[in-house]
Amino acid sequence: MAVGVVWRQWAWPAGMLRGGRALWALRGPGAGVGPRGRGGAAPGRSLRVAAPRSSDVFRELGPALSRLGQTLREQLPGPGGWDPQWSPQSCPPPEQADVVVVGGGVVGWAVAYWLKALENQQHGMRVLVVERDPTYSRASTVLSVGGIRQQFSLPENIRLSLFSAAFLRNINDYLWVPNEPPVDLQFQPSGYLFLASQRGAATLEAGVKLQRQEGAKVALLSPSQLKAKFPWINTEDVAVASYGLENEGWFDPWSLLNAFRRKAMSLGVLSCVGEAKSFITPTEDEMQLMARDRVKYVNVRLPDSPEQQPIACAIVVVAAGAWSGELLATATASLPGGSLAPLPIQPRKRYVYMWHCPDGPGLECPFLIDTSGAYFRREGIAGNFLGGMSPPEGDEPDTGDLEVDHDFFQEQVWPRLAHRVPPFQTLKVRSSWAGYYDYNTFDQNGVLGRHPQLQNVFVVGGFSGHGLQQAPAAGRAAAELLLHGRCSTMDVGRLAPGRLLHGEPLREAAIV
Amino acid sequence: MRVRGRGQVAHAQCAGAPAADKMAALRAVLGGRGGGQVPVPPPSSLCRGASAWGALQSLGQWCWGGEVAAAWAQRLRRLRLRRKNEYYGLTRERYGDNLAAAAFTLSCGGGVRFKDRDLWVRGRWRPELLQLRDVPVVAVDLSGSQLTYDGLDNLVQLRELQHLDLSGCPHVDDWVLGRLHVFQGSLLELAVARCPRVTERGLATLHHLQNLRRLDVSGVAVPSPGLVRILLEEMLPRCQVLGMEMDGGPPPERGEPPLSAWTPPPVTLGALGGIKSTAGAAPAEGLGFVPWAALLLSLQVGLGVN
C-alpha cells in the first residue's frame, strides 16, 4: 500500500476516489484510466472461450469503478458550469427557527444581519428570512430612487438617517465578506435641496434648526445665494431653500440589498422562498403554559404548491414592507379571540420617470425637491435625470399592478419641473417604472417595535418612502430591541406601534 | 452549521472529514451562497506570493481557518488605520487648530506650510513650531498618506487653507471629497491625482469650491475622461483642470494602492460569481477538456494548483 499512498499523494490529492486510485496504482501507472477504463484485463492473461464460472472481484472492480466515475462526472460540474439541483429557492423551509423574518427586502435582511452581528454567541440563534418573490419584481427596495437625506422634521428620522449614513460610509467594515469583492454602493454625495415658498418657509427653517441640533450639516440659502450656486434654477416664488452639505445623496439599492444578504448568509442566516400565510397561537390545553397572545407557528406556503409548512418560532419579525398591514390582517384573522386592530400600513403606488435633457443641470445637480412636491435628480453623467411626484391626497392611483401612468408626467410633473428648471422644457422621456411606498396612513412615519397585541411579533415598516435610507439603522434598532430589550444606539422609542392604537400621531413634514 | 466559502467546503470534503460534516458542508455550499456560482481556482492570486495579503488570501482558500485569520487581519488593519487618523483633540484645545492640523499632518508623514513662510515643514514635530501657534496653515501636503474620512476632522477647522494635496491616498474616496466643502472660502489648489477610490461622483461634489484655480485629477478612473473634464470645467469655470486628457484614450489605470484595508487581489473566488450573476455564470477558464481534470479540480478548489 505504500506505493499506492505515494502515488496518491503525488498525482491526485485526496479525493473521493481515493480507494480506487490506490488500487489502480497497485496495478501500475500504465493501467487504462479514463472514460474507457479497462482495468479488467491484466496484460498477459490468456483468452477465454467460455464465461468464467465464479465472479472475480478484481476483474469486476475496474468496470464498476469506471461506472462510478461516469456517474460522478455526470453529477458534478463539467465545462458548462455549476448547476446544482438544490438551490436555495427549492429548499424547503426548516421546521424550527428562533427568529422568523417575514420579508426579504432591505429592511428584513438588515434585521437578520444585525441579529447575527449582535448576538453574543456565534451561531447562538437560528434566523430565517422568508421571502415570497426571489426576483423582487414588486419589492419597494429595488424600485426605489435610492436617496438618503437627514432633512426630516422628526428627530427620530434624523437619527436613523445619520446612523445609516455612517453605516454606508463604512459599509466594508460591516458587510465585507472575506474572499469576496468589497461592497461598492456607487454613492453620489450630492445632497438634497428642498425649496420652500413663503408658506412653507417657517417649517423649513424650524426643520433645519432641529437637524443641526441632531448633528446634520444643512445650510439655509436665500434666493440670491440659490441662484448663484445653481444658475439653472428659476427662483420665482422661492422664499428659502435648505441644502444638505454632507451625508446626503443617492446610491444603488440593489448593491445594499445584496451586501446585506451576502453577509447575513455568511454569518449563518437561513433563507427560504415562501409566503407567510397565517400565524398559529397555542391551543387551549397549551394555554396553561404559554400566553394566548404568542405566535407559536408561522404557516409558510411553498412556492407553486398549496402545501403549507408550519415553522415553530420564538419571535416573528414582520418586515413585509407595503404588505405588512395586509399580512398581519390575514395572518391573525383566524386567531381565537377575534381579529386584532389592523395595522395602518398600505401600499401606495408611486411613479418614477427617467428622461434625457442635454441642456439640463450639470454635475452640481442635487436631489431637488420643488415647492410643489415634484422632485428630480441627476442619473449618471450623460444628461439623464430621474424624477416624479407624489400625487395629491385623494388622487392615489390604484395599487393593483405596477403599470405607469404617462399622462401623470405630462400633466402634473413636467409642467412643475419645467417651471422650476427652464432647460427641462425640452426633454425626452426614456423610461419609467412604478413602485410601492409602504405608506403609514396614520402619520407617515416608520413603525418599529413590538406589536401591541401579540407578544412575540415585531413590526418594522411603514416608512412611507424613506425605508431604504433608514434600513441599516432600523435593522440595528430592531435587533437591539429583540436581543437586549431596549435600543441603546439611538433613541427611537417613540416609533413603537403602540402609538398607532392609542392615537398620538408623530407627523413628518418632509415626506417626498 | 457555519456556512463556509466554497473553496473551504470543498477542501473539507476532500480532507476526509466525517460523513455528517461532509453532508452539512455540501448543504452549506448549495444552500448558503446561492446557486449558479462556479468554483474556480484563482489563477493569479497565488502568483502574488510577494504580498502578505495575497498569501493570506490563498491561505484562506486552503482551509476555513484562513478565513478567520483574514477577518482578524482585516480588523487589525482597520484598528491601525483608525489610530493613525485619530482626532488631535487635546492638541487642538491647548495649542489651537493650526498646530493640531500641523501635528496631525506631520504624524501622517506629510508637510505643512504656514502663512508668509516659504518653507515646508516636514518630518518630526519640533518644539519651535509652538511659536507658530497663531499663524494660519495655508498649505497641507498629505500625498501618499493613509488619510481617511475621520482623519479630516483634524483639518476641517482650517479657515485659510489654500493648497491641499491628497494625491495617491488609498483611502480618500467620494465621501472625503464630499467633506471638502468647508474650504470653499479659501481653497485655491486641490490635487486628488491617482486616488484609486475617487470617482466622478466625488468630483461632482467639488462644485462648492468656487475659488479653486487648479484641480489635479490625473489618474482618477472615470468612465469617460473627456466628458468628465468638460463637465468639471463647466462646473468650475475659473478653474484649470489638470489630467483627464481630452483625446479620450482608454481610462488611465487605477493607481495600485499600497496594502490597504479592503482591496482584494484582482481575481478571487467571489469575483467571477457574485450574488448578482445569473445561474449560468461564465465557465471557468483553465478547466481543461479532460473530464477527470474537471472532476478533480472541482473537488479541490481549495488547492489552487493550476
PDB file of C-alpha atoms in Angstrom, chain A residues 109-110 112-118 162-178 180-183 185 255-256 258-267 472-473 475-476 480 489-490, chain B residues 71 74-75 78 82 150 175 261-262:
ATOM      1  CA  TRP A 109     -32.164  41.406   5.630  1.00  0.00           C
ATOM      2  CA  ALA A 110     -30.865  44.314   7.697  1.00  0.00           C
ATOM      3  CA  ALA A 112     -31.355  39.463  10.056  1.00  0.00           C
ATOM      4  CA  TYR A 113     -27.785  40.762   9.648  1.00  0.00           C
ATOM      5  CA  TRP A 114     -27.869  42.813  12.831  1.00  0.00           C
ATOM      6  CA  LEU A 115     -29.371  39.929  14.796  1.00  0.00           C
ATOM      7  CA  LYS A 116     -26.381  37.845  13.812  1.00  0.00           C
ATOM      8  CA  ALA A 117     -23.875  40.648  14.241  1.00  0.00           C
ATOM      9  CA  LEU A 118     -25.075  41.477  17.749  1.00  0.00           C
ATOM     10  CA  LEU A 162     -27.442  59.803  10.372  1.00  0.00           C
ATOM     11  CA  PHE A 163     -26.688  56.318  11.637  1.00  0.00           C
ATOM     12  CA  SER A 164     -27.437  54.864   8.233  1.00  0.00           C
ATOM     13  CA  ALA A 165     -25.162  57.378   6.525  1.00  0.00           C
ATOM     14  CA  ALA A 166     -22.310  56.456   8.859  1.00  0.00           C
ATOM     15  CA  PHE A 167     -23.058  52.792   8.169  1.00  0.00           C
ATOM     16  CA  LEU A 168     -22.985  53.281   4.413  1.00  0.00           C
ATOM     17  CA  ARG A 169     -19.769  55.233   4.639  1.00  0.00           C
ATOM     18  CA  ASN A 170     -18.065  52.378   6.484  1.00  0.00           C
ATOM     19  CA  ILE A 171     -20.003  49.636   4.809  1.00  0.00           C
ATOM     20  CA  ASN A 172     -16.979  47.463   4.234  1.00  0.00           C
ATOM     21  CA  ASP A 173     -16.232  47.450   7.951  1.00  0.00           C
ATOM     22  CA  TYR A 174     -19.577  45.780   8.477  1.00  0.00           C
ATOM     23  CA  LEU A 175     -20.534  43.880   5.367  1.00  0.00           C
ATOM     24  CA  TRP A 176     -17.295  42.759   3.782  1.00  0.00           C
ATOM     25  CA  VAL A 177     -17.024  39.002   3.409  1.00  0.00           C
ATOM     26  CA  PRO A 178     -13.517  37.537   3.090  1.00  0.00           C
ATOM     27  CA  GLU A 180     -15.440  38.437  -1.944  1.00  0.00           C
ATOM     28  CA  PRO A 181     -15.011  41.787  -3.683  1.00  0.00           C
ATOM     29  CA  PRO A 182     -15.657  44.842  -1.493  1.00  0.00           C
ATOM     30  CA  VAL A 183     -19.098  46.405  -1.452  1.00  0.00           C
ATOM     31  CA  LEU A 185     -22.718  51.314  -3.384  1.00  0.00           C
ATOM     32  CA  SER A 255     -25.973  46.682  -4.032  1.00  0.00           C
ATOM     33  CA  LEU A 256     -27.078  47.386  -0.494  1.00  0.00           C
ATOM     34  CA  ASN A 258     -27.131  42.100  -1.918  1.00  0.00           C
ATOM     35  CA  ALA A 259     -24.453  43.207   0.518  1.00  0.00           C
ATOM     36  CA  PHE A 260     -26.765  42.637   3.466  1.00  0.00           C
ATOM     37  CA  ARG A 261     -27.876  39.311   2.094  1.00  0.00           C
ATOM     38  CA  ARG A 262     -24.399  38.069   1.340  1.00  0.00           C
ATOM     39  CA  LYS A 263     -23.021  38.998   4.734  1.00  0.00           C
ATOM     40  CA  ALA A 264     -26.051  37.696   6.633  1.00  0.00           C
ATOM     41  CA  MET A 265     -25.823  34.376   4.834  1.00  0.00           C
ATOM     42  CA  SER A 266     -22.129  34.152   5.547  1.00  0.00           C
ATOM     43  CA  LEU A 267     -22.963  34.628   9.222  1.00  0.00           C
ATOM     44  CA  PRO A 472     -29.482  49.879   8.344  1.00  0.00           C
ATOM     45  CA  ALA A 473     -30.432  51.890  11.418  1.00  0.00           C
ATOM     46  CA  GLY A 475     -32.416  46.934  11.482  1.00  0.00           C
ATOM     47  CA  ARG A 476     -29.990  47.714  14.260  1.00  0.00           C
ATOM     48  CA  GLU A 480     -31.223  45.621  19.864  1.00  0.00           C
ATOM     49  CA  THR A 489     -27.560  53.156  19.967  1.00  0.00           C
ATOM     50  CA  MET A 490     -30.277  55.679  19.240  1.00  0.00           C
TER      51      MET A 490
ATOM     52  CA  ALA B  71     -11.060  38.574   9.041  1.00  0.00           C
ATOM     53  CA  GLN B  74      -8.674  42.952   8.387  1.00  0.00           C
ATOM     54  CA  ARG B  75      -9.760  44.029  11.849  1.00  0.00           C
ATOM     55  CA  ARG B  78      -8.684  48.826  10.467  1.00  0.00           C
ATOM     56  CA  ARG B  82      -8.105  54.343  12.936  1.00  0.00           C
ATOM     57  CA  ASP B 150     -12.159  60.546  10.124  1.00  0.00           C
ATOM     58  CA  TRP B 175     -17.105  60.674   0.964  1.00  0.00           C
ATOM     59  CA  ALA B 261      -7.787  47.552   4.172  1.00  0.00           C
ATOM     60  CA  TRP B 262     -10.187  46.322   1.503  1.00  0.00           C
TER      61      TRP B 262
END
